[in-house]
Amino acid sequence: MKFNSNPVRGTFDVLPQDMELRNWVQDTIKKVYRERGYMQIETPCIENLDLLNDGEGGENLRLLFKILKRGEKLTFDELSENALCDLGLRFDLTLPLSRFYANNRNELPTPFKAFQMGYVWRAERPQKGRFRQFTQCDIDIIGDKTIYAEIDILLTLPKAIESLGFKNFTIKINDRRLLKDIVVGAGFKEEDFDSICITLDKMDKVGQEGVTEELVSKGYRKEDIEKLLAQLNTNIGNFDNQYARELQKAIDVVSKYYPIEFEPTLVRGMGYYTGAIFEIVSDEFRGSIAGGGRYDNLLSKFQRDSIPAVGFSIGFERIVTILKEKNFKIPKEQKKIALVFTEDELLDQVINRIEDLTKEGNIATMVNVTRNKLGKKISQLEEQGYEVEVIK
């Protein structure tokens, strides 16, 4: 039987040259995060299913990859998914971070400034820039309820984006509490807010017509929908409350360094967001390349006291896709040197030369070829970015 050698749809193999780019992107982001005082952590890729199902993941709960129970735990008395499964693959890094913090709180500083990078999984319909397995790069601040946490994050993540060579980007910012005022003011019930947000979050994909159709299919009145869409065309000066004033403060500070604007239609799909929400959009990609917000209630699932938190995540795969399409070349700090030899008696000389080169901080490799293939091999190595030394 011959097996299909293609990766599972929505996933991908990473070739060496692509891995080099991915590593450079991650290292560049990590450098900025560390310079701004964020500490790296890691969490497991699997979590208990009851936690994931209760994680207020919005639409992502429909995209959850679930894992069957194993051994004696697996019975077929009830054939529902939740009866057959007890674990799932994480759909983002925020929920695992919340569990991590609750489990390790006594060993962590307050506020806790963390960053985390790793794969997450969603049963998406694969398309350009959207995969079933993809990397997220998150920064979060836990334990700071003030707007200064948002300001810190809004100055840090764009710095990472800028360090990757992106210039034409804008930060979009809103507040879920202001959005709720708009929704309720348009005549909708407060308990319908999350359902309406799930639909509004599709605005950039389906437009106002698509949003209207979906809200009508959910049973809402067309006149209320039209009023809601009209009221979304507003500015922050039309609000007179603490949330708007804090948001304006963040905009005033961040605008000195990066383009930022109030966007009342910004929703963010996750149900756990409680306050300010933000995205970064780029002229070089249709859609956002980063997103996040405040999620003050998520940690209350694990402990009695309420702990404030805010986070921001880079769309890593979208960044890599854009850089590849631009034929981006990694800034070279290390020389890549290939030592080519054709005779066995030259091996000790080659190894000694490799030791010297690596001590100097270079990347060195040895390649043994036959004389009649020497020219072809040199050309191949040069295409891979190596300087070639032929040892004679």
Coordinates of C-alpha atoms in Angstrom, one line a residue:
M1 CA 0.0 0.0 0.0
K2 CA 1.4 3.4 -1.0
F3 CA 0.7 6.2 1.4
N4 CA 0.0 9.8 0.5
S5 CA 3.2 11.8 1.3
N6 CA 1.4 15.2 1.6
P7 CA 0.9 16.6 5.1
V8 CA -2.6 16.7 6.6
R9 CA -4.6 19.5 4.9
G10 CA -4.3 22.7 6.9
T11 CA -0.8 21.7 8.1
F12 CA 2.6 22.0 6.5
D13 CA 6.1 20.7 6.3
V14 CA 8.9 23.2 7.0
L15 CA 11.9 23.1 4.6
P16 CA 15.4 24.1 5.9
Q17 CA 15.3 27.5 4.3
D18 CA 11.8 28.2 5.7
M19 CA 12.9 26.9 9.2
E20 CA 15.8 29.4 9.1
L21 CA 13.3 32.3 8.4
R22 CA 10.9 31.0 11.1
N23 CA 13.7 30.8 13.7
W24 CA 14.9 34.4 12.8
V25 CA 11.3 35.7 13.2
Q26 CA 10.9 34.0 16.6
D27 CA 14.4 35.1 17.8
T28 CA 13.7 38.7 16.7
I29 CA 10.3 38.8 18.6
K30 CA 11.9 37.1 21.7
K31 CA 14.6 39.7 21.8
V32 CA 12.1 42.6 21.8
Y33 CA 9.9 40.9 24.5
R34 CA 12.9 40.2 26.8
E35 CA 14.2 43.8 26.4
R36 CA 10.8 45.0 27.6
G37 CA 10.9 42.8 30.7
Y38 CA 8.7 39.9 29.6
M39 CA 9.7 36.4 30.8
Q40 CA 9.3 33.3 28.6
I41 CA 7.1 30.4 29.7
E42 CA 5.8 27.2 28.1
T43 CA 2.5 25.2 28.6
P44 CA 1.4 21.8 27.3
C45 CA -0.3 21.5 23.9
I46 CA -3.2 19.5 25.4
E47 CA -5.6 20.6 28.1
N48 CA -8.6 19.0 29.9
L49 CA -11.6 19.2 27.7
D50 CA -13.9 20.6 30.4
L51 CA -11.5 23.6 30.7
L52 CA -11.4 24.2 27.0
N53 CA -15.2 23.9 26.6
D54 CA -15.6 26.4 29.5
G55 CA -13.0 28.8 28.1
E56 CA -15.3 31.3 26.4
G57 CA -13.4 30.7 23.1
G58 CA -16.3 32.0 21.0
E59 CA -16.4 30.5 17.5
N60 CA -13.2 28.5 18.3
L61 CA -15.1 26.1 20.4
R62 CA -16.7 24.7 17.2
L63 CA -13.2 24.3 15.9
L64 CA -11.8 22.3 18.8
F65 CA -9.8 19.2 18.2
K66 CA -10.9 16.6 20.8
I67 CA -8.9 13.6 22.0
L68 CA -10.6 10.2 22.6
K69 CA -10.4 8.7 26.1
R70 CA -7.9 5.9 26.3
G71 CA -8.0 2.3 27.7
E72 CA -10.6 1.5 30.3
K73 CA -11.8 5.1 30.3
L74 CA -13.2 4.7 26.8
T75 CA -16.7 3.2 26.8
F76 CA -19.5 3.5 24.3
D77 CA -22.4 3.7 26.7
E78 CA -23.0 7.3 25.5
L79 CA -21.9 8.3 22.0
S80 CA -21.7 12.1 22.4
E81 CA -18.3 13.7 21.8
N82 CA -18.0 15.0 25.3
A83 CA -18.7 11.5 26.7
L84 CA -16.1 9.9 24.5
C85 CA -13.4 12.6 24.9
D86 CA -11.6 14.1 27.9
L87 CA -8.8 16.1 26.4
G88 CA -8.3 18.6 23.6
L89 CA -5.6 20.5 21.7
R90 CA -5.3 24.1 22.8
F91 CA -6.9 26.6 20.4
D92 CA -4.9 29.6 21.8
L93 CA -2.3 30.3 24.4
T94 CA -4.4 32.5 26.7
L95 CA -6.5 29.9 28.4
P96 CA -3.4 27.7 29.1
L97 CA -1.6 30.8 30.5
S98 CA -4.5 31.4 32.9
R99 CA -4.3 27.8 34.1
F100 CA -0.5 28.1 34.3
Y101 CA -0.7 31.3 36.4
A102 CA -3.3 29.8 38.8
N103 CA -1.1 26.7 39.3
N104 CA 2.2 28.6 39.8
R105 CA 1.0 31.9 41.2
N106 CA 3.0 31.7 44.4
E107 CA 6.3 31.4 42.5
L108 CA 5.6 34.3 40.1
P109 CA 6.0 38.1 40.5
T110 CA 3.2 40.6 40.5
P111 CA 2.5 41.9 38.0
F112 CA 3.6 39.0 35.9
K113 CA 4.9 39.9 32.4
A114 CA 5.0 36.7 30.3
F115 CA 5.6 35.7 26.7
Q116 CA 4.9 32.3 25.1
M117 CA 5.3 30.9 21.7
G118 CA 4.0 27.6 20.4
Y119 CA 1.6 25.7 18.1
V120 CA -2.2 25.9 18.6
W121 CA -4.8 23.9 16.7
R122 CA -8.2 24.8 15.2
A123 CA -10.4 22.8 12.8
E124 CA -10.4 25.7 10.3
R125 CA -11.3 25.6 6.6
P126 CA -7.8 26.0 5.3
Q127 CA -7.0 29.0 3.1
K128 CA -4.2 31.5 2.5
G129 CA -2.8 32.5 5.8
R130 CA -5.2 30.3 7.8
F131 CA -4.1 26.9 8.9
R132 CA -5.3 24.1 11.3
Q133 CA -2.0 24.1 13.0
F134 CA -0.2 27.4 13.5
T135 CA 2.2 29.2 15.8
Q136 CA 1.1 32.0 18.1
C137 CA 3.5 34.5 19.8
D138 CA 1.8 36.0 22.9
I139 CA 2.7 38.6 25.5
D140 CA 0.5 39.0 28.6
I141 CA 0.5 41.1 31.8
I142 CA -1.3 39.5 34.7
G143 CA -2.0 41.4 37.9
D144 CA -2.2 45.0 36.6
K145 CA -5.7 46.5 36.3
T146 CA -4.6 49.9 35.1
I147 CA -4.5 51.2 31.5
Y148 CA -0.8 51.3 31.9
A149 CA -0.7 47.5 31.2
E150 CA -2.4 48.1 27.9
I151 CA 0.0 50.9 27.1
D152 CA 3.0 48.7 27.9
I153 CA 1.7 45.9 25.6
L154 CA 0.7 48.4 22.9
L155 CA 4.2 49.8 22.8
T156 CA 6.0 46.4 23.0
L157 CA 4.3 44.2 20.4
P158 CA 4.4 46.8 17.6
K159 CA 8.1 47.2 18.3
A160 CA 8.5 43.5 17.5
I161 CA 6.5 43.9 14.3
E162 CA 8.7 46.9 13.4
S163 CA 11.8 44.9 14.1
L164 CA 10.7 42.4 11.5
G165 CA 10.8 45.1 8.9
F166 CA 7.1 46.1 8.8
K167 CA 6.4 49.8 8.5
N168 CA 2.9 50.1 7.0
F169 CA 0.7 49.0 9.9
T170 CA -2.0 50.5 12.1
I171 CA -3.2 49.6 15.6
K172 CA -7.0 49.4 15.8
I173 CA -8.5 49.7 19.3
N174 CA -11.9 49.5 20.9
D175 CA -13.4 48.5 24.3
R176 CA -15.9 45.7 24.7
R177 CA -17.8 47.8 27.3
L178 CA -18.3 50.6 24.8
L179 CA -19.4 48.1 22.2
K180 CA -21.9 46.7 24.7
D181 CA -23.3 50.2 25.2
I182 CA -23.8 50.5 21.4
V183 CA -25.4 47.1 21.1
V184 CA -27.8 47.6 24.0
G185 CA -28.5 51.2 22.8
A186 CA -29.6 49.8 19.5
G187 CA -32.4 47.8 21.2
F188 CA -30.8 44.4 21.8
K189 CA -30.8 42.5 25.1
E190 CA -27.6 42.5 27.1
E191 CA -27.7 38.6 27.3
D192 CA -27.5 38.6 23.4
F193 CA -24.3 40.6 23.4
D194 CA -21.9 37.6 22.9
S195 CA -23.9 36.1 20.1
I196 CA -24.1 39.4 18.3
C197 CA -20.3 39.9 18.8
I198 CA -19.6 36.6 17.1
T199 CA -21.5 37.8 14.0
L200 CA -20.0 41.4 14.1
D201 CA -16.5 39.9 14.2
K202 CA -17.1 38.6 10.7
M203 CA -17.6 42.2 9.3
D204 CA -14.2 42.3 7.6
K205 CA -14.9 39.0 5.8
V206 CA -18.6 39.2 4.9
G207 CA -19.4 43.0 5.1
Q208 CA -22.5 44.6 6.4
E209 CA -24.8 42.6 4.1
G210 CA -23.4 39.3 5.4
V211 CA -23.6 40.5 9.0
T212 CA -27.2 41.6 8.5
E213 CA -28.2 38.2 6.9
E214 CA -26.6 36.2 9.8
L215 CA -28.3 38.4 12.5
V216 CA -31.6 38.1 10.8
S217 CA -31.1 34.3 10.7
K218 CA -30.6 34.4 14.4
G219 CA -34.0 36.0 14.9
Y220 CA -33.1 39.6 15.4
R221 CA -35.3 42.4 14.0
K222 CA -34.0 44.1 10.9
E223 CA -34.7 47.6 12.2
D224 CA -32.6 46.9 15.3
I225 CA -29.8 45.6 13.1
E226 CA -29.9 48.7 10.9
K227 CA -29.8 50.9 14.0
L228 CA -26.8 48.9 15.4
L229 CA -24.8 49.2 12.2
A230 CA -25.6 53.0 12.0
Q231 CA -24.4 53.5 15.6
L232 CA -21.2 51.6 15.0
N233 CA -20.2 54.6 12.8
T234 CA -19.2 56.7 15.8
N235 CA -16.1 58.1 17.5
I236 CA -14.7 57.9 21.0
G237 CA -15.6 61.5 21.7
N238 CA -19.3 60.5 21.7
F239 CA -18.8 58.5 24.9
D240 CA -18.6 60.1 28.4
N241 CA -17.4 57.4 30.8
Q242 CA -14.2 56.1 32.4
Y243 CA -13.7 53.4 29.8
A244 CA -13.6 56.0 27.0
R245 CA -11.3 58.3 28.9
E246 CA -8.8 55.4 29.6
L247 CA -8.9 54.4 26.0
Q248 CA -8.3 57.9 24.9
K249 CA -5.3 58.1 27.3
A250 CA -3.8 54.9 25.7
I251 CA -4.4 56.3 22.2
D252 CA -2.7 59.6 23.1
V253 CA 0.4 57.9 24.5
V254 CA 0.8 55.2 21.9
S255 CA 0.1 57.6 18.9
K256 CA 3.4 59.3 19.6
Y257 CA 5.2 56.1 18.5
Y258 CA 2.8 54.1 16.3
P259 CA -0.3 54.8 14.2
I260 CA -3.3 53.9 16.3
E261 CA -7.0 54.7 15.9
F262 CA -10.4 54.0 17.6
E263 CA -12.4 51.4 15.7
P264 CA -15.9 50.9 17.1
T265 CA -16.6 47.9 14.8
L266 CA -13.7 46.0 16.3
V267 CA -15.0 43.0 18.2
R268 CA -12.4 40.2 18.6
G269 CA -14.1 36.8 18.6
M270 CA -13.1 35.5 22.0
G271 CA -15.9 35.7 24.6
Y272 CA -13.4 36.1 27.5
Y273 CA -12.5 39.7 26.6
T274 CA -13.8 42.2 29.2
G275 CA -12.4 45.6 28.3
A276 CA -10.0 47.1 25.8
I277 CA -9.4 45.1 22.6
F278 CA -7.0 45.7 19.8
E279 CA -5.6 44.5 16.5
I280 CA -2.8 45.4 14.1
V281 CA -3.7 45.6 10.4
S282 CA -1.1 45.8 7.7
D283 CA -1.4 47.2 4.2
E284 CA 0.5 44.1 3.1
F285 CA -2.0 41.6 4.2
R286 CA -5.8 41.5 4.1
G287 CA -6.9 41.2 7.7
S288 CA -5.1 41.5 11.0
I289 CA -1.5 40.3 11.8
A290 CA -1.9 40.6 15.6
G291 CA -4.8 40.8 18.1
G292 CA -5.6 40.8 21.8
G293 CA -7.3 42.6 24.7
R294 CA -8.1 42.6 28.4
Y295 CA -9.6 39.4 29.9
D296 CA -10.1 40.2 33.6
N297 CA -12.5 37.4 34.4
L298 CA -10.7 34.4 32.9
L299 CA -8.6 33.6 35.9
S300 CA -11.6 33.5 38.2
K301 CA -12.3 30.0 36.8
F302 CA -9.3 28.8 38.9
Q303 CA -9.4 31.0 42.1
R304 CA -11.8 33.1 44.1
D305 CA -10.2 36.5 43.8
S306 CA -10.4 38.4 40.6
I307 CA -7.1 38.9 38.8
P308 CA -6.8 41.4 35.9
A309 CA -5.0 40.4 32.8
V310 CA -4.3 41.7 29.3
G311 CA -2.6 40.1 26.3
F312 CA -1.6 40.6 22.7
S313 CA -0.8 37.9 20.1
I314 CA 1.2 38.0 16.8
G315 CA -0.2 36.1 13.8
F316 CA 3.1 34.3 13.3
E317 CA 2.1 32.4 10.1
R318 CA 0.8 35.5 8.5
I319 CA 4.0 37.3 9.2
V320 CA 6.1 34.5 7.7
T321 CA 3.8 34.3 4.7
I322 CA 4.2 38.0 4.0
L323 CA 8.0 37.9 4.4
K324 CA 8.2 34.9 2.0
E325 CA 6.1 36.6 -0.6
K326 CA 8.4 39.6 -0.4
N327 CA 11.4 37.3 -0.9
F328 CA 12.7 38.7 2.4
K329 CA 16.4 38.0 3.1
I330 CA 17.5 37.4 6.7
P331 CA 20.0 40.0 7.8
K332 CA 23.2 38.0 8.1
E333 CA 25.2 38.3 11.3
Q334 CA 27.0 35.0 11.0
K335 CA 29.0 33.8 8.0
K336 CA 28.0 30.4 6.6
I337 CA 31.1 28.6 5.4
A338 CA 31.3 25.3 3.6
L339 CA 34.6 23.4 3.6
V340 CA 34.7 21.3 0.5
F341 CA 37.3 18.5 0.1
T342 CA 37.9 15.6 -2.3
E343 CA 40.6 13.5 -0.6
D344 CA 40.2 11.5 2.7
E345 CA 43.7 12.6 3.9
L346 CA 42.4 16.2 4.1
L347 CA 39.8 15.3 6.8
D348 CA 41.9 16.3 9.8
Q349 CA 42.7 19.7 8.2
V350 CA 39.0 20.3 7.4
I351 CA 38.0 19.5 11.0
N352 CA 40.6 21.8 12.5
R353 CA 39.4 24.6 10.2
I354 CA 35.8 24.0 11.3
E355 CA 36.8 24.3 14.9
D356 CA 38.6 27.6 14.3
L357 CA 35.6 29.0 12.3
T358 CA 33.0 28.1 14.9
K359 CA 35.1 29.6 17.7
E360 CA 34.9 32.8 15.7
G361 CA 31.1 32.6 15.8
N362 CA 30.7 31.4 12.2
I363 CA 28.5 28.5 10.9
A364 CA 30.7 25.9 9.3
T365 CA 30.0 22.6 7.6
M366 CA 32.2 20.0 5.8
V367 CA 31.3 18.5 2.4
N368 CA 33.0 15.6 0.8
V369 CA 32.6 15.4 -3.0
T370 CA 34.3 13.6 -6.0
R371 CA 36.4 15.8 -8.3
N372 CA 34.0 15.4 -11.2
K373 CA 31.1 16.9 -9.1
L374 CA 33.1 19.7 -7.5
G375 CA 31.7 22.6 -9.6
K376 CA 28.1 21.5 -9.3
K377 CA 28.4 21.1 -5.5
I378 CA 30.0 24.5 -5.1
S379 CA 27.1 26.1 -7.1
Q380 CA 24.5 24.3 -4.8
L381 CA 26.2 25.5 -1.6
E382 CA 26.4 29.1 -2.9
E383 CA 22.7 29.0 -3.6
Q384 CA 22.2 28.0 0.0
G385 CA 24.0 31.0 1.2
Y386 CA 27.4 29.5 1.9
E387 CA 30.8 30.9 1.3
V388 CA 32.8 28.0 -0.1
E389 CA 36.4 27.1 0.8
V390 CA 38.0 24.3 -1.2
I391 CA 40.5 22.5 1.0
K392 CA 43.4 21.1 -1.1

